XYZ file of C-alpha atoms in Angstrom:
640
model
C -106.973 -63.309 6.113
C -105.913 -61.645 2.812
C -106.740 -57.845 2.340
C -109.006 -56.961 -0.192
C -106.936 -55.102 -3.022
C -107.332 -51.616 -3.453
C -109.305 -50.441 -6.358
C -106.971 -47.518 -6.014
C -104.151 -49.899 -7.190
C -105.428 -50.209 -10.377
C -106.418 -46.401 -11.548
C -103.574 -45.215 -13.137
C -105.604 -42.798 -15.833
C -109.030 -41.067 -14.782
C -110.493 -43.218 -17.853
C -109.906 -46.052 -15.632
C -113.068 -44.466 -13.414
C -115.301 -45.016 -16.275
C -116.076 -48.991 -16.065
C -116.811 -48.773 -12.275
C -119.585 -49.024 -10.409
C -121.538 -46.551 -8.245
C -120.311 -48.774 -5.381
C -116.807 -48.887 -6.626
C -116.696 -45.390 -6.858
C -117.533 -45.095 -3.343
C -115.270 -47.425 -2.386
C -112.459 -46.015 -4.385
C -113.174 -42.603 -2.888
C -112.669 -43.833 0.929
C -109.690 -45.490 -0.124
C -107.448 -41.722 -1.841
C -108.638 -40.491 1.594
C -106.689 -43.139 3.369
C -104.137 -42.318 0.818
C -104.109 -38.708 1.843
C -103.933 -39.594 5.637
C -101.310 -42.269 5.122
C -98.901 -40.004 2.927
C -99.735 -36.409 4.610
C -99.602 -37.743 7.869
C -96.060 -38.610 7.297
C -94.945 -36.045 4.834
C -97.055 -32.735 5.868
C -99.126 -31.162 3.298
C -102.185 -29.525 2.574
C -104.676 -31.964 4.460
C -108.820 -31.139 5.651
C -109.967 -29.483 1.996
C -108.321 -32.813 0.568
C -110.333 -35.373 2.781
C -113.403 -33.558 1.671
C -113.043 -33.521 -2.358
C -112.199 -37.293 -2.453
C -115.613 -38.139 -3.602
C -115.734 -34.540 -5.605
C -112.607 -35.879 -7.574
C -114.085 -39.624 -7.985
C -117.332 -38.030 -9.345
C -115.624 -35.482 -11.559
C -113.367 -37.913 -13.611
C -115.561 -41.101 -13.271
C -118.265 -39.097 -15.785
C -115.679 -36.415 -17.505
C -112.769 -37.486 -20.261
C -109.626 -35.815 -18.970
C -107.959 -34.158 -20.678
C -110.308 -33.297 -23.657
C -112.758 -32.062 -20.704
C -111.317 -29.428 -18.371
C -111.178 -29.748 -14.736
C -110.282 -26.396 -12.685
C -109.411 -27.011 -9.467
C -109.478 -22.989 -7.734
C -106.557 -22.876 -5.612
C -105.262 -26.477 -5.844
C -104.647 -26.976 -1.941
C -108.298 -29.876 -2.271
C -106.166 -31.010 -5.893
C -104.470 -33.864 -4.201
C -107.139 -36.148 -5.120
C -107.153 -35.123 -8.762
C -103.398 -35.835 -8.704
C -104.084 -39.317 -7.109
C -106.140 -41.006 -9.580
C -104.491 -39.196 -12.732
C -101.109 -41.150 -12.926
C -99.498 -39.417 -9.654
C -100.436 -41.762 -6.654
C -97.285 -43.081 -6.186
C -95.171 -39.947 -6.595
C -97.770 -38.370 -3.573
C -95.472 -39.103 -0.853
C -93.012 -36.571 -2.670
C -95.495 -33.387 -2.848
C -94.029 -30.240 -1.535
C -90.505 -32.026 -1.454
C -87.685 -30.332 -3.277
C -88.067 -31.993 -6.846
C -91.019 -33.176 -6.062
C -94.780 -33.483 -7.048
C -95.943 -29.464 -7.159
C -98.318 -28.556 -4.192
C -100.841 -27.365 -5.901
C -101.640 -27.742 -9.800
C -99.124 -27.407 -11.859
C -99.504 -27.437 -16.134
C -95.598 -28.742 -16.238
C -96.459 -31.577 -14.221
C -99.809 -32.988 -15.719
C -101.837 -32.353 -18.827
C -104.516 -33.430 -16.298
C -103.731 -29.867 -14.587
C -105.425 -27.063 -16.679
C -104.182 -24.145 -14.628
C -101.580 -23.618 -12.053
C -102.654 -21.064 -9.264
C -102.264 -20.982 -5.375
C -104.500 -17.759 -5.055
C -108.478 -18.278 -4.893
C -111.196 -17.048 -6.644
C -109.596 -18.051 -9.978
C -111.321 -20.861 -11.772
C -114.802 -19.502 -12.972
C -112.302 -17.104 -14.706
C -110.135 -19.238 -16.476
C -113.263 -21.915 -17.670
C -115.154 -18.951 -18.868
C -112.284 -18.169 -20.892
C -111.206 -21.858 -21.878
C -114.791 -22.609 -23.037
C -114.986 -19.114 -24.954
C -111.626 -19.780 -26.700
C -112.545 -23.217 -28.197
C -115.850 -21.641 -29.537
C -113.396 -18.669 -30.945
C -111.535 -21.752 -32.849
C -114.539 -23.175 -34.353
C -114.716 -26.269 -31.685
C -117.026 -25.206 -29.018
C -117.959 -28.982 -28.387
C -113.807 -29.631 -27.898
C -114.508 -30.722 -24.291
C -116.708 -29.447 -21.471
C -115.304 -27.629 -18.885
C -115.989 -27.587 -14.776
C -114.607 -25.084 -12.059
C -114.262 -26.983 -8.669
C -114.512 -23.849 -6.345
C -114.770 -23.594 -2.321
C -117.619 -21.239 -0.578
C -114.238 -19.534 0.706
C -113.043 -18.634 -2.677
C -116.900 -16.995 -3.276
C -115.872 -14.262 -0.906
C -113.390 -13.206 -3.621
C -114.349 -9.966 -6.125
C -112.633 -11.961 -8.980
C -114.875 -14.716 -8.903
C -118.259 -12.864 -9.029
C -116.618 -10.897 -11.943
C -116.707 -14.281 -13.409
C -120.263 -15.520 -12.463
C -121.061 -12.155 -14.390
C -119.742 -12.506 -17.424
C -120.545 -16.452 -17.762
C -124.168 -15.710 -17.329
C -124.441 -12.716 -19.509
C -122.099 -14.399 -22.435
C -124.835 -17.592 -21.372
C -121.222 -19.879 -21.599
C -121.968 -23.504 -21.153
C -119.166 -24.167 -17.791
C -120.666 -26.275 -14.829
C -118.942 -24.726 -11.434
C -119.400 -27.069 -8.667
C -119.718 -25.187 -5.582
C -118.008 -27.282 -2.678
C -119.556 -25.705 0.435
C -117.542 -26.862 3.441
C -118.260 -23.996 5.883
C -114.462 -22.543 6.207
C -111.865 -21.634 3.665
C -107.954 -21.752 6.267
C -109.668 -19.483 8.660
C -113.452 -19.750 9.336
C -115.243 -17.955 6.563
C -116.392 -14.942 7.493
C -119.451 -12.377 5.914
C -122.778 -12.163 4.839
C -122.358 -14.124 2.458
C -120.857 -16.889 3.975
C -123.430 -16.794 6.176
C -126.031 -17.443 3.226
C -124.491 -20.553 2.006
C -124.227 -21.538 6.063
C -128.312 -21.068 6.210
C -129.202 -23.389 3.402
C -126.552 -26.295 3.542
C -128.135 -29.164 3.441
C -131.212 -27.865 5.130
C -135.196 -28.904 3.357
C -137.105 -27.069 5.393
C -135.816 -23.959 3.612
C -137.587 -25.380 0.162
C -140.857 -27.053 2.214
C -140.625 -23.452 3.800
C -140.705 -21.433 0.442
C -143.463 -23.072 -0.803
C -145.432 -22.829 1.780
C -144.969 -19.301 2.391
C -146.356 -18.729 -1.498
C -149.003 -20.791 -1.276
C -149.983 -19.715 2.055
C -150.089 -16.434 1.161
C -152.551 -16.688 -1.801
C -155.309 -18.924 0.417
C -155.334 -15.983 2.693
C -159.195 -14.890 3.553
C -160.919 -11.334 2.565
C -159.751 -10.983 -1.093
C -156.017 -10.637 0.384
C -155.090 -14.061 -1.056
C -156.103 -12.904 -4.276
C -154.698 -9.559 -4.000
C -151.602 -10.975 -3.715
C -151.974 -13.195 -6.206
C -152.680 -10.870 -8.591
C -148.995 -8.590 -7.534
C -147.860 -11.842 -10.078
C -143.967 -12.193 -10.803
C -142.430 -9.841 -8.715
C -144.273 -10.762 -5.621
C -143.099 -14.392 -6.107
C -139.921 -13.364 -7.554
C -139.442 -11.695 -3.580
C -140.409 -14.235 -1.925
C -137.834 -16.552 -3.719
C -135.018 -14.107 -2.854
C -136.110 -14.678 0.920
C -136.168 -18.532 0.793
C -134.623 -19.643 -2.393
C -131.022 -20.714 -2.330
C -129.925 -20.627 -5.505
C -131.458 -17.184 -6.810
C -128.396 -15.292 -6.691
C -127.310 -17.363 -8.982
C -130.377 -17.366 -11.485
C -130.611 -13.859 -11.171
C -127.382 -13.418 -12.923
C -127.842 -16.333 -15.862
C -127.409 -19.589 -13.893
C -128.881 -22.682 -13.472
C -128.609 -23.603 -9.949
C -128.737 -27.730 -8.943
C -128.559 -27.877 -4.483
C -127.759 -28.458 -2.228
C -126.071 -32.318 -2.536
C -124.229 -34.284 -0.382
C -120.958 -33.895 -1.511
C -119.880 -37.314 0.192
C -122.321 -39.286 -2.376
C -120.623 -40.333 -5.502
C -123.734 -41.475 -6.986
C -126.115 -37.940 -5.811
C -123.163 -35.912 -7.508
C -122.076 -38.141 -10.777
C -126.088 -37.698 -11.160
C -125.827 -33.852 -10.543
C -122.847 -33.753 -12.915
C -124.389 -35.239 -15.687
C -127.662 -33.647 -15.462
C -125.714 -30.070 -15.301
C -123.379 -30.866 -18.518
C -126.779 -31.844 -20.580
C -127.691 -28.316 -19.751
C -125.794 -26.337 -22.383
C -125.624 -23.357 -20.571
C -124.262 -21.725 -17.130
C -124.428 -24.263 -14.161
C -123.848 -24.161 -10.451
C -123.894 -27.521 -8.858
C -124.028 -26.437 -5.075
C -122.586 -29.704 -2.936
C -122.224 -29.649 1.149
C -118.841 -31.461 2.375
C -116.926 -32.095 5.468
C -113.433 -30.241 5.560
C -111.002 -33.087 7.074
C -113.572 -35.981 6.321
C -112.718 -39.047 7.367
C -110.104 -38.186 9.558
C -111.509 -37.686 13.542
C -110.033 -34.709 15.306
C -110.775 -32.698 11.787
C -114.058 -33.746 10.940
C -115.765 -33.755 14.717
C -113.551 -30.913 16.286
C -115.829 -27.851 15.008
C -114.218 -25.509 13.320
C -111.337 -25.098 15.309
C -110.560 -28.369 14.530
C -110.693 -27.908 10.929
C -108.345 -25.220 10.473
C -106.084 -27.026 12.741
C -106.363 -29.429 10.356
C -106.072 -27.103 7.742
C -102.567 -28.539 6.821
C -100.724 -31.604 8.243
C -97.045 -31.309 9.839
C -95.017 -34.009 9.252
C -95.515 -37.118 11.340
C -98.159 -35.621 13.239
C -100.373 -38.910 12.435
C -99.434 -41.985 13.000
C -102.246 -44.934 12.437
C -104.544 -42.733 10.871
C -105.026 -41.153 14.113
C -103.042 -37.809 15.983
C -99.060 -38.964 16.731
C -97.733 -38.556 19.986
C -94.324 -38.022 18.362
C -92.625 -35.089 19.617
C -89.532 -32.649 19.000
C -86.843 -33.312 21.155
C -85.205 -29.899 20.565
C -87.696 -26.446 21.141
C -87.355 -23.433 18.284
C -84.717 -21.517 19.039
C -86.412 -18.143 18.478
C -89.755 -17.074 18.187
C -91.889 -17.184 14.823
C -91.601 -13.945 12.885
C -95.318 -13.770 12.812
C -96.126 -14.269 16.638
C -93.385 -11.460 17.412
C -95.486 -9.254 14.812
C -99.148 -10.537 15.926
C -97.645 -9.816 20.089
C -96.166 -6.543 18.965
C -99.366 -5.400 17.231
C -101.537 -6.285 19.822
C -99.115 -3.986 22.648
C -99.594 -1.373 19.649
C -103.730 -1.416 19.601
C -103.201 -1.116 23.669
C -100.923 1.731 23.386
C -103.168 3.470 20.651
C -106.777 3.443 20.384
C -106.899 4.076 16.970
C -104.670 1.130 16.179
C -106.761 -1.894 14.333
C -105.823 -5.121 12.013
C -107.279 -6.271 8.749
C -106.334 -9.891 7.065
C -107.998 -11.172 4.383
C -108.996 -14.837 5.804
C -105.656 -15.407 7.349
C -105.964 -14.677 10.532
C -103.480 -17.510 12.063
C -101.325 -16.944 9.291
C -100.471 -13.124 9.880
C -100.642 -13.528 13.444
C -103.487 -11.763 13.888
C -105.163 -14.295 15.555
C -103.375 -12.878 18.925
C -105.651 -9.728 18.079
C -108.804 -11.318 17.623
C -108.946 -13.019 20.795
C -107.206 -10.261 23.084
C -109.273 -7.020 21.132
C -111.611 -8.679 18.984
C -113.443 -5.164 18.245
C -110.192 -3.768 16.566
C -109.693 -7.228 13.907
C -110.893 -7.036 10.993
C -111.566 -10.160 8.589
C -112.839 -9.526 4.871
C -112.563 -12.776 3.358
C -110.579 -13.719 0.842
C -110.617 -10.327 -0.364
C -107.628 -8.544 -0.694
C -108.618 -5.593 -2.536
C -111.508 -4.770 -0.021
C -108.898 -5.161 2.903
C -106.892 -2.307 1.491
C -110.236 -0.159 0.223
C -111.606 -0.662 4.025
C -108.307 0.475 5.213
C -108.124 3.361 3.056
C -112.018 4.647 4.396
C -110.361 3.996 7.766
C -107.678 5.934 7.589
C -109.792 8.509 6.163
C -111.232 9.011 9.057
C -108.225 9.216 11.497
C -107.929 5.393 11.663
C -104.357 3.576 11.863
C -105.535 0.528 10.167
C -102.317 -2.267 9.794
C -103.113 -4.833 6.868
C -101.603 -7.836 7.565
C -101.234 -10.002 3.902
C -98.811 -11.994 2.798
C -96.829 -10.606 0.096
C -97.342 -13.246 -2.640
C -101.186 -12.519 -1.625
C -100.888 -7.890 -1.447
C -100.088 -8.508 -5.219
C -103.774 -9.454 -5.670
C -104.223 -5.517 -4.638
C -101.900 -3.387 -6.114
C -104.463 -1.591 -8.085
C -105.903 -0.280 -4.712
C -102.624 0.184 -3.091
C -101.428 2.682 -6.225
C -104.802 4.330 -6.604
C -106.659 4.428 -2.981
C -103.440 4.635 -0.826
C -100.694 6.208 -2.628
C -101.948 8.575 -4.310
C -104.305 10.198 -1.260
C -101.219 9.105 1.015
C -103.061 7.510 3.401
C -101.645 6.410 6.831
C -101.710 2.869 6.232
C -99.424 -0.097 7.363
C -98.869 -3.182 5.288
C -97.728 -5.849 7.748
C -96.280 -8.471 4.919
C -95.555 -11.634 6.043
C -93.777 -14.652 4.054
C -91.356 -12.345 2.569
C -88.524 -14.415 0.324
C -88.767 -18.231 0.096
C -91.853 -19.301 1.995
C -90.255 -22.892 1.086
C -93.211 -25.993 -0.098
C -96.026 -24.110 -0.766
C -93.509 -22.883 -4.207
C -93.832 -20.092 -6.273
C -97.437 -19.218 -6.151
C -96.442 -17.832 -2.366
C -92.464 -16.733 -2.350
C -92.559 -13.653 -1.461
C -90.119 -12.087 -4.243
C -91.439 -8.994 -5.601
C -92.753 -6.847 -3.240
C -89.763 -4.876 -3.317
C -89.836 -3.861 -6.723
C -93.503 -3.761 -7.455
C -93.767 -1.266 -3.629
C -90.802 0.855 -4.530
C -91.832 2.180 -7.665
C -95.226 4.184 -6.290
C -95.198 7.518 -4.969
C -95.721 8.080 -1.073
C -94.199 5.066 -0.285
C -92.235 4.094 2.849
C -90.583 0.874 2.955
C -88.893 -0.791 5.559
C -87.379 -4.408 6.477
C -85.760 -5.560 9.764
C -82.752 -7.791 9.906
C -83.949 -9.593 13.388
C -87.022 -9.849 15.861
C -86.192 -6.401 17.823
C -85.863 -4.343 15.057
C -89.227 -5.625 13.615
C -90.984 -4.450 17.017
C -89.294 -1.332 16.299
C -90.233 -0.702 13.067
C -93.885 -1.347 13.036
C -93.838 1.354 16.162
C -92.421 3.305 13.591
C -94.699 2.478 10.619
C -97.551 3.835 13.543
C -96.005 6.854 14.859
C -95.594 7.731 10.833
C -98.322 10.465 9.601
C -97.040 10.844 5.773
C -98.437 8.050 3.895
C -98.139 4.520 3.810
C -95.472 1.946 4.564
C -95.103 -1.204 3.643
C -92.878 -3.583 6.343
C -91.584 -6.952 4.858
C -90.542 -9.878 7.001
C -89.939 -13.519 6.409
C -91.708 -16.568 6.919
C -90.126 -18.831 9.915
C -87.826 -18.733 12.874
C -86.514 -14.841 14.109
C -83.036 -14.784 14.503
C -83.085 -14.946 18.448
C -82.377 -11.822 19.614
C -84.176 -9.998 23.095
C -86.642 -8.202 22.559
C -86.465 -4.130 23.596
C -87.580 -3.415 26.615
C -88.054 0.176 25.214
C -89.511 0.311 21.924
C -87.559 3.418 20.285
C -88.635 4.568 16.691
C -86.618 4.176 14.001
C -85.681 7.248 12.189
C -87.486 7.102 8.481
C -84.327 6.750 5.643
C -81.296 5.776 7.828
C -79.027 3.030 7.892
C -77.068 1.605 10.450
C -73.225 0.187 9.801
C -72.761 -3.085 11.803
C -69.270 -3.791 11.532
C -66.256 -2.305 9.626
C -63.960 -3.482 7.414
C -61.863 -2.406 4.624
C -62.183 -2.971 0.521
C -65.693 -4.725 0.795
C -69.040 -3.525 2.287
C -72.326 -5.726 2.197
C -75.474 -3.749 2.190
C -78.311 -6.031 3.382
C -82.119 -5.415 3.555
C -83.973 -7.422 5.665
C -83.019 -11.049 6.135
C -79.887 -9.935 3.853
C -78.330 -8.471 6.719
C -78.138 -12.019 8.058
C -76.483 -13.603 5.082
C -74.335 -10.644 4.984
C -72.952 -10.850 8.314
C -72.786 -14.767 7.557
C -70.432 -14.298 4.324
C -68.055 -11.420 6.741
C -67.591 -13.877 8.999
C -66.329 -15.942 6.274
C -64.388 -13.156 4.582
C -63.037 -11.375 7.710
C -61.796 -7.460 6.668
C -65.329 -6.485 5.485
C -67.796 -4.000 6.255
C -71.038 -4.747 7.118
C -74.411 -2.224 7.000
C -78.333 -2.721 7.267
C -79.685 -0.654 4.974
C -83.023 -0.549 7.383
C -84.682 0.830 4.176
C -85.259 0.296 0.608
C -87.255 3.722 -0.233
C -86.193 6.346 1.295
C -82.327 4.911 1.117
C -79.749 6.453 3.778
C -78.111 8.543 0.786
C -75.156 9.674 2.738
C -74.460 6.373 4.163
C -74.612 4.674 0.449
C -72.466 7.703 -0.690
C -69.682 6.679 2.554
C -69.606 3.347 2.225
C -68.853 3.746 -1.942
C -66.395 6.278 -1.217
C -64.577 4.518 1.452
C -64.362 0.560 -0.395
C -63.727 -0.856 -3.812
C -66.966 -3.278 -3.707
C -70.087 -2.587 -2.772
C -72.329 -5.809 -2.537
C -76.512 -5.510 -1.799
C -78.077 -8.736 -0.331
C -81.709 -9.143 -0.937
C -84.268 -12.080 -0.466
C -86.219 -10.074 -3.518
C -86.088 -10.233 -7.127
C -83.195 -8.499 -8.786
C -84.804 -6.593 -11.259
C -86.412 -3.132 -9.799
C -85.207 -4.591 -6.293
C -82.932 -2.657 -3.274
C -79.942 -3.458 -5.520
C -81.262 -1.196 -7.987
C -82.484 1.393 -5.883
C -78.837 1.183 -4.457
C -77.288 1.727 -8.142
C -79.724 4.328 -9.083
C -79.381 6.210 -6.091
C -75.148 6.459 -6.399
C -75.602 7.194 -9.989
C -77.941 9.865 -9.502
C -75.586 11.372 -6.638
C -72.678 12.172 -9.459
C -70.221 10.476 -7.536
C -67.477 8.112 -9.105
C -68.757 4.154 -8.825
C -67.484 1.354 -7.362
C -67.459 -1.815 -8.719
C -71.191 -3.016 -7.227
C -72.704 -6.790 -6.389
C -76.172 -7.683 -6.386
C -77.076 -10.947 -5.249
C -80.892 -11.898 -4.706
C -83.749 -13.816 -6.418
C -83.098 -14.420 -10.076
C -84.893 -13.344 -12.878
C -87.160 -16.715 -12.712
C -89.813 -18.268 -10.509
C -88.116 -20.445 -7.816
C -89.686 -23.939 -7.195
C -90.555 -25.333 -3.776
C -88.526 -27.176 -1.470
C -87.427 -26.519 1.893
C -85.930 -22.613 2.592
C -82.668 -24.005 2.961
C -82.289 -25.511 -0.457
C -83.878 -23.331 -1.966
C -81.546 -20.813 -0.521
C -78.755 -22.616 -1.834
C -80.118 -23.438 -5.647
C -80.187 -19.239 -5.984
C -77.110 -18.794 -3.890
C -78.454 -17.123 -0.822
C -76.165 -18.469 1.543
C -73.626 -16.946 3.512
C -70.892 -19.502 1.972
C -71.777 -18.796 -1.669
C -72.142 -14.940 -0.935
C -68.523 -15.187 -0.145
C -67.328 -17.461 -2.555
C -68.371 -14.666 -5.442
C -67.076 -11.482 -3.243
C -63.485 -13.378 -3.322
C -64.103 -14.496 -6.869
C -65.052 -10.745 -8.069
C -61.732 -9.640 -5.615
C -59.759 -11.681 -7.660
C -61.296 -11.072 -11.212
C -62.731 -7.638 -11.511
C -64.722 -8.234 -14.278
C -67.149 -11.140 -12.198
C -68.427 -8.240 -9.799
């Protein structure tokens, strides 16, 4: 029997939605979510929020014009179906890949992408502001504009600063609201818990009105009584049952809830909400990991298991049974942090995590389930996580916020103004520091050197291995001066035991690994690896950890320039404002005579995504090329 032909086969532009039918929409939908499970499956990727936008992304282009009309997809990690069926279905297989399709929007890669963003929250921003600029050029009709945005990304500030100004400039933007229950980690909040009450439930409206009506038959005159209380009595007893009056209240029309999973219920939705001419919320319910078994049916643990897709870990459309033949070497980074901060909280009552809807991801999931009283999750909220720290440490608290560092820079407003300058006791646990690898450059990890080091009351630390980490947050605990920020990377430790004795490490000092003569590496963090990588490559070299980029071990910078002819700093951090310019400044400032100085780190551009490895080896943060220019500069003094 021949196979039917894909509909999907033939959509290489969105305007080739436009002559299909209702059914064919449906139809085509079901068949990108195959797609998605055929190509993720194999490749890894970003997988549940994808399954559930298929028929989001069918809807969306089958009734808009893109590119003249604007679709924002917040985040980008449910954008794979937008990238299907505008000209990039075949190229899906290399997403993520080095040189490949970007993993999340990307304006290089597609007019059909409007913004490029990995964070949340963003979208209702940037349509407010596309659909205010074309009416600034004269051409408010140019093309309407729609903000796909997940009930996660509604626990971000930035987005209700959005919803604010939309309504009060009354902008015409539609925001469809794609309420699947969980952003990575289960949402968490009141109001989270809202959206949770109302999806897809009409007993709330059949409730509402019978409540009002109810009330005004009652006997005695009361009926009447309260019919005469007149707008703000009803306007109450909305706010109780009414779904969408949070969003009328600020200037919004509000359309919900719809089955997200109904092409035809939301193309209707759609079109009825771009008519409007003003401020709409189109509130739909989906399934995170529809279509796809263990995602869809296994609760909510199984959708953030299914959050993202491994590589060959489906086979068939269903779980694989492949396996790895060889085990990690060494532990994660994060579980050594999430194991270590959970013997911390034991050791110290006053010890307690905050992440901002990563729980899994910082490794705080380990604290959750063994001392679930002293986590903390605020949603995707990164400025609250570091405001509710600083009331907690207020009060005698040792809160530890555990963010990413692509994600802290979402708070650096609170970090200058609530932390530093009151020089609070709190920890910032960073995680993915460097080259996180495919999720690209809206999550490497590159500047929190240089955007830390420059504040007042700041400690910061980074440890070259797995021990010294479970030293060093010890240390960032046992600290009582302010804050400190700890860095570490994304991926496999180096493989080292673990201390049996956790001993402090003392605040500013260095620690010389090997000696040599002529040459000495200074690495922070996972530079100390690629250091010691290059001396074994070189020989005759000396070899330090600088353990810290602010304070620096003075004295040891000052011994190590006096006693070589090259000093070379190796950083997985941007170069400008980095540790190799704290290391300049702070032998320039000293008065002493220079030596000829090497920094090698991040460039002065935003890396793409790939693997670690090559991206390591596109910048030149390998061992091999790290030695290739020391012997280069030892030949030509001028290349240093």
């Amino acid at each position: 029997m021949t196979p039917t032909p894909r509909l999907l086969d033939r959509i290489e532009r969105p305007q080739d939605l436009h002559r299909l039918t209702d059914d064919e929409l449906q139809r085509l939908a079901q068949e990108v979510r195959e797609h998605i499970i055929d190509t993720v499956g194999e490749i890894g990727g970003h997988f549940g929020a994808n399954l559930g936008a298929c028929e989001l992304a069918v809807a969306l282009h089958s009734v808009l014009d893109s590119p003249r009309d604007k679709v924002l997809w917040d985040v980008g990690h449910q954008a794979y179906p937008h990238k299907i069926l505008t000209g990039r279905r075949d190229a899906l297989p290399t997403i993520r890949q080095y040189e490949g399709l970007a993993p999340f929007c990307a304006i290089h890669e597609s007019e059909h992408d409007i913004m490029g963003a990995g964070h949340a929250s963003t979208a209702i921003g940037y349509a407010v502001g596309l659909k205010e600029g074309m009416r600034r050029r004269g051409e408010p009709d140019a093309g309407k504009v729609v903000a796909v945005v997940g009930d996660g990304a509604m626990t971000g500030g930035v987005a209700f600063e959005a919803v604010h100004q939309a309504g009060g400039l009354e902008t015409p933007i539609v925001v469809v609201l794609n309420d699947n229950g969980m952003s990575i980690a289960p949402n968490v909040g009141a109001l989270s818990r809202y959206f949770h009450r109302v999806r897809m439930n009409p007993k709330l409206y059949k409730a509402r009105e019978d409540v009002e009506e109810g009330l005004t038959r009652l006997p005695a005159g009361i009926g009447a009584a309260f019919e005469r209380l007149g707008p703000q009595f009803k306007e109450s007893i909305k706010a109780f049952w009414a779904p969408g009056l949070f969003w009328e209240e600020l200037g919004w029309a509000y359309m919900g809830v719809y089955d997200g999973h109904d092409v035809r219920s939301v193309r209707n939705a759609l079109r009825e909400a771009l008519d409007a001419n003003r401020p709409v919320v189109v509130h739909v319910a989906t399934v995170k990991g529809k279509g796809f078994e263990p995602a869809e049916m296994g609760g909510l643990e199984g959708m953030e298991k299914w959050h993202a897709a491994k590589p060959k870990s489906i086979e068939n459309r269903a779980p694989s049974t492949f396996k790895r033949t060889s085990k990690p070497a060494a532990p994660q980074y994060t579980a050594v942090f999430g194991e270590a901060l959970v013997e911390e909280a034991k050791r110290d009552e006053r010890v307690v995590g905050i992440t901002a809807a990563m729980n899994t991801g910082t490794g705080l999931d380990l604290l959750q389930k063994a001392l679930p009283d002293r986590y903390f999750d605020v949603g995707i909220a990164e400025q609250q996580a570091v405001l509710f720290a600083s009331g907690l440490a207020l009060e005698g608290i040792k809160p530890v916020c555990a963010i990413y560092s692509t994600f802290l820079q979402r708070a650096f407003d609170q970090i200058v103004h609530d932390v530093c300058l009151q020089k609070l006791n709190v920890v910032f646990a960073m995680d993915r520091a460097g080259l996180v690898g495919d999720d690209g450059p809206t999550h490497h990890g590159a500047f929190d050197i240089s955007y830390l080091r420059c504040l007042p009351n700041m400690t910061l630390m980074a440890p070259r291995d797995e021990a010294m980490l479970v030293r060093m947050l010890r240390t960032a605990l046992l600290y009582d001066d302010g804050p400190v920020a700890l860095r570490y990377p994304r991926g496999e430790a180096v493989g080292v035991p673990l201390p049996r004795q956790i001993l402090p490490v003392e605040i500013g000092t260095g620690e010389i690994l090997r000696e040599g003569s002529r040459v000495a590496l200074i690495g922070y963090g996972s530079g100390v690896q690629k250091a010691l990588e290059a001396a074994d490559i070189l020989g005759d070299v000396t070899v330090a950890d600088a353990r810290f980029a602010k304070p620096l071990d003075a004295a040891l910078l000052a011994q190590l320039a006096g006693e070589h002819d090259l000093l070379v700093t190796v950083e997985e951090g941007v170069l400008n404002g980095g540790f190799g310019s704290a290391v300049l400044e702070s032998l320039s400032d000293s008065g002493l005579a220079l030596p000829r100085i090497m920094r090698i780190g991040l460039p002065d551009r935003y890396v793409t995504h790939g693997k670690p490895a090559l991206l390591h080896a596109e910048v030149g943060y390998t061992g091999e090329r790290i030695a290739e220019r020391i012997e280069a500069a030892l030949r030509d003094p001028a290349l240093a």
